[in-house]
Short mmCIF file of C-alpha atoms in Angstrom, two decimals:
data_model
loop_
_atom_site.label_atom_id
_atom_site.label_comp_id
_atom_site.label_asym_id
_atom_site.label_seq_id
_atom_site.Cartn_x
_atom_site.Cartn_y
_atom_site.Cartn_z
CA UNK A 1 -12.02 13.24 18.01
CA UNK A 2 -11.30 9.88 19.58
CA UNK A 3 -7.99 8.28 18.53
CA UNK A 4 -6.90 11.24 16.43
CA UNK A 5 -5.99 14.29 18.52
CA UNK A 6 -4.84 12.02 21.34
CA UNK A 7 -2.23 10.52 19.03
CA UNK A 8 -0.90 13.89 17.85
CA UNK A 9 0.00 15.24 21.30
CA UNK A 10 3.28 17.25 21.05
CA UNK A 11 4.34 16.65 24.66
CA UNK A 12 3.95 12.88 24.35
CA UNK A 13 5.79 12.99 21.01
CA UNK A 14 8.65 14.87 22.68
CA UNK A 15 8.89 12.23 25.41
CA UNK A 16 9.01 9.43 22.84
CA UNK A 17 11.74 11.24 20.91
CA UNK A 18 13.73 11.72 24.12
CA UNK A 19 13.40 7.99 24.86
CA UNK A 20 14.56 7.09 21.35
CA UNK A 21 17.59 9.41 21.66
CA UNK A 22 18.47 7.91 25.03
CA UNK A 23 18.27 4.39 23.60
CA UNK A 24 20.22 4.75 20.34
CA UNK A 25 23.94 4.01 20.46
CA UNK A 26 24.58 3.19 16.79
CA UNK A 27 23.03 3.77 13.33
CA UNK A 28 19.90 1.84 12.41
CA UNK A 29 17.84 1.65 9.21
CA UNK A 30 14.13 0.93 9.61
CA UNK A 31 11.50 0.46 6.90
CA UNK A 32 7.90 1.58 7.26
CA UNK A 33 5.92 -0.81 5.10
CA UNK A 34 2.81 1.28 4.45
CA UNK A 35 2.52 4.35 2.23
CA UNK A 36 0.05 5.87 4.68
CA UNK A 37 2.77 5.72 7.32
CA UNK A 38 5.20 7.36 4.87
CA UNK A 39 2.83 10.31 4.43
CA UNK A 40 2.51 10.72 8.22
CA UNK A 41 6.30 10.65 8.58
CA UNK A 42 6.94 13.24 5.86
CA UNK A 43 3.98 15.47 6.73
CA UNK A 44 4.99 15.78 10.37
CA UNK A 45 8.75 15.77 9.80
CA UNK A 46 9.24 12.70 11.98
CA UNK A 47 12.29 11.55 10.02
CA UNK A 48 13.94 14.95 10.64
CA UNK A 49 13.23 14.82 14.37
CA UNK A 50 14.86 11.43 14.94
CA UNK A 51 18.40 11.19 16.28
CA UNK A 52 21.16 11.26 13.68
CA UNK A 53 21.82 7.78 12.37
CA UNK A 54 18.23 6.50 12.64
CA UNK A 55 17.08 6.32 9.03
CA UNK A 56 13.57 5.58 7.80
CA UNK A 57 13.46 3.74 4.48
CA UNK A 58 10.19 4.00 2.58
CA UNK A 59 8.80 0.60 1.63
CA UNK A 60 6.59 -0.64 -1.22
CA UNK A 61 3.41 -0.30 0.84
CA UNK A 62 1.30 1.64 -1.65
CA UNK A 63 -1.04 -0.71 -3.55
CA UNK A 64 -1.61 1.80 -6.35
CA UNK A 65 2.15 2.21 -6.81
CA UNK A 66 2.95 -1.50 -7.04
CA UNK A 67 0.14 -2.35 -9.47
CA UNK A 68 2.06 -3.57 -12.54
CA UNK A 69 2.05 -1.50 -15.72
CA UNK A 70 0.72 -4.57 -17.53
CA UNK A 71 -2.38 -4.62 -15.32
CA UNK A 72 -2.88 -0.87 -15.80
CA UNK A 73 -2.74 -1.34 -19.57
CA UNK A 74 -5.22 -4.22 -19.36
CA UNK A 75 -7.56 -1.97 -17.37
CA UNK A 76 -7.25 0.73 -20.04
CA UNK A 77 -8.00 -1.76 -22.80
CA UNK A 78 -11.08 -3.13 -21.03
CA UNK A 79 -12.32 0.35 -20.08
CA UNK A 80 -12.13 1.47 -23.70
CA UNK A 81 -14.69 -1.12 -24.87
CA UNK A 82 -18.12 0.32 -25.73
CA UNK A 83 -20.10 -2.32 -23.81
CA UNK A 84 -18.15 -1.83 -20.55
CA UNK A 85 -18.76 0.32 -17.48
CA UNK A 86 -15.39 0.45 -15.76
CA UNK A 87 -15.50 1.27 -12.02
CA UNK A 88 -12.58 2.22 -9.83
CA UNK A 89 -11.61 4.15 -6.76
CA UNK A 90 -10.53 7.66 -7.68
CA UNK A 91 -6.83 7.19 -6.94
CA UNK A 92 -6.41 4.89 -9.96
CA UNK A 93 -7.71 7.30 -12.61
CA UNK A 94 -4.49 9.28 -13.00
CA UNK A 95 -2.06 6.37 -12.72
CA UNK A 96 -0.20 6.35 -16.06
CA UNK A 97 -0.24 3.33 -18.33
CA UNK A 98 2.06 3.00 -21.32
CA UNK A 99 0.21 5.61 -23.42
CA UNK A 100 -2.66 7.03 -21.34
CA UNK A 101 -4.61 6.84 -18.09
CA UNK A 102 -8.24 6.19 -17.17
CA UNK A 103 -9.02 9.92 -17.30
CA UNK A 104 -7.93 9.91 -20.95
CA UNK A 105 -10.08 6.86 -21.64
CA UNK A 106 -13.06 8.68 -20.15
CA UNK A 107 -12.36 11.81 -22.22
CA UNK A 108 -12.32 9.61 -25.32
CA UNK A 109 -15.80 8.29 -24.57
CA UNK A 110 -15.17 5.35 -22.24
CA UNK A 111 -17.67 4.85 -19.43
CA UNK A 112 -15.27 5.16 -16.48
CA UNK A 113 -16.87 5.81 -13.10
CA UNK A 114 -15.47 6.59 -9.65
CA UNK A 115 -17.13 4.53 -6.91
CA UNK A 116 -16.63 4.43 -3.17
CA UNK A 117 -17.20 0.71 -2.65
CA UNK A 118 -17.07 -2.40 -4.86
CA UNK A 119 -20.72 -2.90 -3.89
CA UNK A 120 -21.46 0.35 -5.79
CA UNK A 121 -20.13 -1.34 -8.91
CA UNK A 122 -22.27 -4.41 -8.23
CA UNK A 123 -25.32 -2.15 -7.93
CA UNK A 124 -24.47 -0.55 -11.28
CA UNK A 125 -24.27 -4.01 -12.84
CA UNK A 126 -27.66 -4.92 -11.40
CA UNK A 127 -29.16 -1.72 -12.82
CA UNK A 128 -27.53 -2.11 -16.26
CA UNK A 129 -27.97 -5.73 -17.34
CA UNK A 130 -27.06 -4.86 -20.95
CA UNK A 131 -23.58 -3.69 -19.89
CA UNK A 132 -20.50 -5.47 -18.60
CA UNK A 133 -19.47 -3.82 -15.33
CA UNK A 134 -15.87 -4.22 -14.17
CA UNK A 135 -14.44 -3.17 -10.82
CA UNK A 136 -10.70 -2.58 -10.55
CA UNK A 137 -9.80 -4.55 -7.43
CA UNK A 138 -6.35 -3.56 -6.18
CA UNK A 139 -4.77 -3.37 -2.76
CA UNK A 140 -3.16 -5.31 0.04
CA UNK A 141 -4.93 -7.55 2.53
CA UNK A 142 -6.87 -4.53 3.75
CA UNK A 143 -9.07 -4.02 0.68
CA UNK A 144 -9.26 -7.66 -0.39
CA UNK A 145 -12.12 -8.75 1.94
CA UNK A 146 -14.75 -6.28 0.58
CA UNK A 147 -13.77 -7.19 -2.96
CA UNK A 148 -14.08 -10.87 -2.10
CA UNK A 149 -17.48 -10.25 -0.52
CA UNK A 150 -18.66 -8.43 -3.65
CA UNK A 151 -17.74 -11.36 -5.89
CA UNK A 152 -19.42 -13.72 -3.42
CA UNK A 153 -22.58 -11.59 -3.58
CA UNK A 154 -22.46 -11.44 -7.39
CA UNK A 155 -22.46 -15.22 -7.58
CA UNK A 156 -25.07 -15.64 -4.86
CA UNK A 157 -27.44 -13.13 -6.52
CA UNK A 158 -26.78 -14.32 -10.05
CA UNK A 159 -25.39 -10.98 -11.33
CA UNK A 160 -23.40 -12.37 -14.23
CA UNK A 161 -22.49 -9.08 -15.93
CA UNK A 162 -20.15 -8.13 -13.08
CA UNK A 163 -16.44 -8.98 -12.99
CA UNK A 164 -13.34 -8.06 -11.02
CA UNK A 165 -9.96 -7.07 -12.47
CA UNK A 166 -7.74 -8.38 -9.68
CA UNK A 167 -4.38 -7.02 -8.59
CA UNK A 168 -4.21 -7.90 -4.90
CA UNK A 169 -0.85 -8.30 -3.20
CA UNK A 170 0.31 -9.57 0.19
CA UNK A 171 2.76 -7.98 2.62
CA UNK A 172 4.71 -10.94 4.15
CA UNK A 173 6.13 -12.19 0.82
CA UNK A 174 7.19 -8.62 0.03
CA UNK A 175 9.10 -8.40 3.33
CA UNK A 176 10.79 -11.69 2.48
CA UNK A 177 11.76 -10.42 -0.99
CA UNK A 178 13.15 -7.19 0.47
CA UNK A 179 15.29 -9.08 2.99
CA UNK A 180 16.61 -11.42 0.29
CA UNK A 181 17.77 -8.56 -1.91
CA UNK A 182 21.58 -8.19 -2.02
CA UNK A 183 21.13 -4.41 -1.69
CA UNK A 184 18.96 -4.62 1.43
CA UNK A 185 19.90 -2.29 4.30
CA UNK A 186 16.74 -2.80 6.38
CA UNK A 187 17.36 -3.82 9.99
CA UNK A 188 13.80 -3.56 11.31
CA UNK A 189 10.23 -3.14 10.06
CA UNK A 190 7.25 -1.02 11.04
CA UNK A 191 4.45 -3.32 9.89
CA UNK A 192 1.14 -1.96 8.59
CA UNK A 193 -1.51 -2.02 11.29
CA UNK A 194 -4.51 -2.10 8.97
CA UNK A 195 -3.17 -5.19 7.19
CA UNK A 196 -2.64 -6.94 10.52
CA UNK A 197 -6.14 -5.97 11.68
CA UNK A 198 -7.38 -8.30 8.93
CA UNK A 199 -4.71 -11.01 8.81
CA UNK A 200 -3.34 -10.96 12.35
CA UNK A 201 0.36 -11.42 13.07
CA UNK A 202 0.82 -15.16 12.58
CA UNK A 203 2.89 -14.85 9.38
CA UNK A 204 5.49 -12.52 10.87
CA UNK A 205 7.33 -14.44 13.65
CA UNK A 206 8.96 -16.82 11.16
CA UNK A 207 10.21 -13.88 9.08
CA UNK A 208 11.53 -12.07 12.14
CA UNK A 209 13.36 -15.17 13.29
CA UNK A 210 14.76 -16.19 9.89
CA UNK A 211 16.07 -12.75 8.95
CA UNK A 212 16.81 -11.63 12.52
CA UNK A 213 14.83 -8.40 12.20
CA UNK A 214 12.32 -6.97 14.66
CA UNK A 215 8.85 -6.42 13.20
CA UNK A 216 6.68 -3.95 15.12
CA UNK A 217 3.03 -3.59 14.11
CA UNK A 218 2.35 0.14 13.99
CA UNK A 219 -0.55 2.54 13.43
CA UNK A 220 -0.70 5.71 11.37
CA UNK A 221 -0.78 8.74 13.67
CA UNK A 222 2.45 10.52 14.73
CA UNK A 223 2.53 8.91 18.18
CA UNK A 224 1.86 5.49 16.63
CA UNK A 225 4.87 5.91 14.35
CA UNK A 226 7.14 7.17 17.12
CA UNK A 227 6.12 4.36 19.46
CA UNK A 228 6.79 1.85 16.69
CA UNK A 229 10.24 3.34 16.11
CA UNK A 230 10.95 3.34 19.87
CA UNK A 231 10.07 -0.34 20.22
CA UNK A 232 12.02 -1.31 17.09
CA UNK A 233 15.15 0.56 18.15
CA UNK A 234 14.94 -0.91 21.65
CA UNK A 235 14.88 -4.43 20.20
CA UNK A 236 17.79 -3.67 17.88
CA UNK A 237 19.90 -2.26 20.69
CA UNK A 238 19.21 -5.40 22.75
CA UNK A 239 19.95 -7.77 19.88
CA UNK A 240 16.34 -9.01 19.82
CA UNK A 241 14.15 -9.84 16.81
CA UNK A 242 10.56 -10.55 17.72
CA UNK A 243 7.10 -9.46 16.55
CA UNK A 244 5.63 -6.73 18.76
CA UNK A 245 2.10 -5.36 18.48
CA UNK A 246 2.24 -1.60 19.15
CA UNK A 247 -1.27 -1.10 17.73
CA UNK A 248 -3.45 -3.15 20.10
CA UNK A 249 -6.45 -0.82 19.78
CA UNK A 250 -6.94 -2.19 16.24
CA UNK A 251 -4.90 -5.39 15.93
CA UNK A 252 -5.39 -8.77 17.55
CA UNK A 253 -3.01 -11.69 17.09
CA UNK A 254 -5.68 -13.73 15.29
CA UNK A 255 -6.85 -10.83 13.09
CA UNK A 256 -10.37 -10.98 11.67
CA UNK A 257 -11.38 -14.64 11.21
CA UNK A 258 -14.55 -13.80 9.25
CA UNK A 259 -12.63 -11.73 6.73
CA UNK A 260 -9.97 -14.44 6.43
CA UNK A 261 -12.65 -17.07 5.76
CA UNK A 262 -14.11 -14.94 2.96
CA UNK A 263 -10.67 -14.50 1.44
CA UNK A 264 -9.99 -18.24 1.60
CA UNK A 265 -13.28 -18.97 -0.17
CA UNK A 266 -13.03 -16.44 -3.00
CA UNK A 267 -9.29 -16.11 -3.60
CA UNK A 268 -6.26 -18.32 -3.93
CA UNK A 269 -2.62 -17.29 -3.62
CA UNK A 270 -0.56 -16.80 -6.77
CA UNK A 271 2.69 -15.28 -7.95
CA UNK A 272 2.29 -11.53 -8.54
CA UNK A 273 4.34 -8.93 -10.37
CA UNK A 274 5.01 -5.71 -8.45
CA UNK A 275 5.59 -2.58 -10.49
CA UNK A 276 9.23 -1.58 -10.37
CA UNK A 277 10.17 -4.66 -8.35
CA UNK A 278 9.35 -7.77 -10.37
CA UNK A 279 7.53 -11.01 -9.65
CA UNK A 280 7.40 -12.16 -6.03
CA UNK A 281 6.32 -15.80 -5.53
CA UNK A 282 2.96 -16.33 -3.81
CA UNK A 283 2.70 -12.61 -3.11
CA UNK A 284 -0.82 -12.06 -4.42
CA UNK A 285 -4.31 -13.37 -4.86
CA UNK A 286 -6.44 -14.33 -7.83
CA UNK A 287 -10.01 -15.54 -7.97
CA UNK A 288 -10.30 -19.23 -7.14
CA UNK A 289 -11.72 -21.71 -9.62
CA UNK A 290 -15.16 -21.47 -7.95
CA UNK A 291 -15.35 -17.79 -8.95
CA UNK A 292 -13.22 -17.74 -12.11
CA UNK A 293 -16.20 -16.67 -14.25
CA UNK A 294 -16.05 -13.29 -12.48
CA UNK A 295 -12.39 -12.73 -13.44
CA UNK A 296 -12.24 -9.80 -15.89
CA UNK A 297 -8.94 -10.98 -17.39
CA UNK A 298 -10.58 -14.28 -18.38
CA UNK A 299 -13.87 -12.73 -19.41
CA UNK A 300 -12.32 -10.19 -21.77
CA UNK A 301 -9.32 -12.27 -22.86
CA UNK A 302 -7.00 -9.27 -22.79
CA UNK A 303 -3.98 -11.57 -22.83
CA UNK A 304 -0.52 -10.10 -23.08
CA UNK A 305 -0.08 -6.38 -23.63
CA UNK A 306 3.01 -4.50 -24.73
CA UNK A 307 4.18 -2.20 -21.95
CA UNK A 308 6.90 0.42 -21.80
CA UNK A 309 8.04 2.15 -18.60
CA UNK A 310 9.39 5.72 -18.98
CA UNK A 311 13.18 5.56 -19.01
CA UNK A 312 13.49 8.59 -16.73
CA UNK A 313 11.25 7.15 -14.00
CA UNK A 314 13.08 5.57 -11.05
CA UNK A 315 9.97 4.70 -9.07
CA UNK A 316 11.07 1.07 -8.85
CA UNK A 317 14.14 2.07 -6.84
CA UNK A 318 11.96 4.26 -4.61
CA UNK A 319 9.59 1.34 -4.00
CA UNK A 320 12.51 -0.90 -3.03
CA UNK A 321 13.87 1.67 -0.59
CA UNK A 322 17.04 2.14 -2.64
CA UNK A 323 16.35 5.78 -3.49
CA UNK A 324 14.65 8.72 -1.81
CA UNK A 325 12.20 10.51 -4.16
CA UNK A 326 14.17 13.78 -4.30
CA UNK A 327 17.24 11.81 -5.45
CA UNK A 328 15.53 10.97 -8.76
CA UNK A 329 16.59 13.34 -11.55
CA UNK A 330 13.02 13.58 -12.86
CA UNK A 331 11.44 14.39 -9.49
CA UNK A 332 9.70 17.76 -9.44
CA UNK A 333 10.87 18.64 -12.96
CA UNK A 334 9.60 16.39 -15.74
CA UNK A 335 7.67 14.32 -13.15
CA UNK A 336 5.04 16.18 -11.11
CA UNK A 337 1.54 15.30 -9.86
CA UNK A 338 0.09 17.07 -12.91
CA UNK A 339 2.36 15.21 -15.33
CA UNK A 340 3.48 12.03 -13.52
CA UNK A 341 5.89 9.49 -14.94
CA UNK A 342 5.02 6.84 -12.34
CA UNK A 343 2.32 5.90 -9.86
CA UNK A 344 4.42 6.95 -6.86
CA UNK A 345 3.83 10.59 -7.88
CA UNK A 346 0.03 10.42 -8.18
CA UNK A 347 -1.07 7.91 -5.55
CA UNK A 348 -2.40 9.34 -2.31
CA UNK A 349 0.03 6.99 -0.53
CA UNK A 350 2.98 7.33 -2.92
CA UNK A 351 6.34 8.35 -1.49
CA UNK A 352 7.06 10.74 -4.37
CA UNK A 353 3.67 12.40 -3.87
CA UNK A 354 4.44 12.84 -0.16
CA UNK A 355 7.80 14.47 -0.87
CA UNK A 356 6.26 16.77 -3.47
CA UNK A 357 3.20 17.68 -1.41
CA UNK A 358 5.19 18.48 1.72
CA UNK A 359 7.94 20.29 -0.19
CA UNK A 360 10.80 17.83 0.25
CA UNK A 361 12.13 18.94 -3.12
CA UNK A 362 15.85 18.79 -2.53
CA UNK A 363 18.46 17.62 -0.07
CA UNK A 364 17.15 16.88 3.44
CA UNK A 365 16.65 19.95 5.59
CA UNK A 366 18.37 20.38 8.92
CA UNK A 367 16.54 18.69 11.81
CA UNK A 368 13.66 20.71 13.17
CA UNK A 369 13.57 21.96 16.73
CA UNK A 370 11.71 19.41 18.89
CA UNK A 371 8.15 19.74 17.65
CA UNK A 372 7.71 23.50 18.02
CA UNK A 373 8.54 23.78 14.31
CA UNK A 374 6.77 20.56 13.43
CA UNK A 375 3.07 20.37 12.48
CA UNK A 376 2.46 17.38 14.75
CA UNK A 377 0.00 19.28 16.91
#
């Protein structure tokens, strides 16, 4: 399959690892921003194949994981109403709120439906004019354009019983917040290629220059990750800090202008709370005044809700890169995918889910032999 098997080639991976080993002369700590990259790293044992001293820190790049508990509880309250059809992607249904999740709401009689596109939810609204249909719009810059297009279509076609519960966040302000933290150990970033395919790379040079960290735009296959690490380490060893696009097959400097225009029309930037992290200024989007009537929070007036995070859950520290999942006392015991305490254990891109799924249940294992023992191939 094009651009899949080619980027899992063991011999090429071995060469990249050899180059990284030959380049490294001191310890370095790199952060992969995206949860999809985290799963690739843990699945293929990339972190265990790297030279000693090169550490990968898992970033807050899972949109499900950083959706605030308050927004989850608002979704649960809206979904419980008898006149509402609540639509979501499947990965949100098991994310725990304060007292329940969307699966529990559905078992109690709520009309909660899994859809594969926000346009599916718009179609449901068109077919059920006597119901209020809400789509749970979460994600980074990657999923924001189709959600924006759906709201645009709802207004254009006069479908007034559709609304969007918005929890969109942006990557560059998160990088800035991470670098400003007094506990930050990150010396370089592997930026998320799918985000940059939409937004381009224009927001990153200023961050790289101000915080003196290299930012390398990286894909999601094993060779993508290794090439991103190789380029980042090379910059660090040379004392450089620039933006480097290691994912040119998908990312252009200007990004996708049509998608950006749709975002600028439908959304406006706002401060956003990140679960386990706190509020980051101008780190998210909300519907602009031209489309405010389609905002589910305004339509249903859910207001403030009382939230309570489980005391044993340390997902916030995991999301900030301060803690590896297996270092949490609850990991794999009272917190499992079947009975999760936090979103990082149930999301398909969550770091805790990756560690549990690929059996990283305790202290790090000894480094694997170069790729023969690794499932890269």
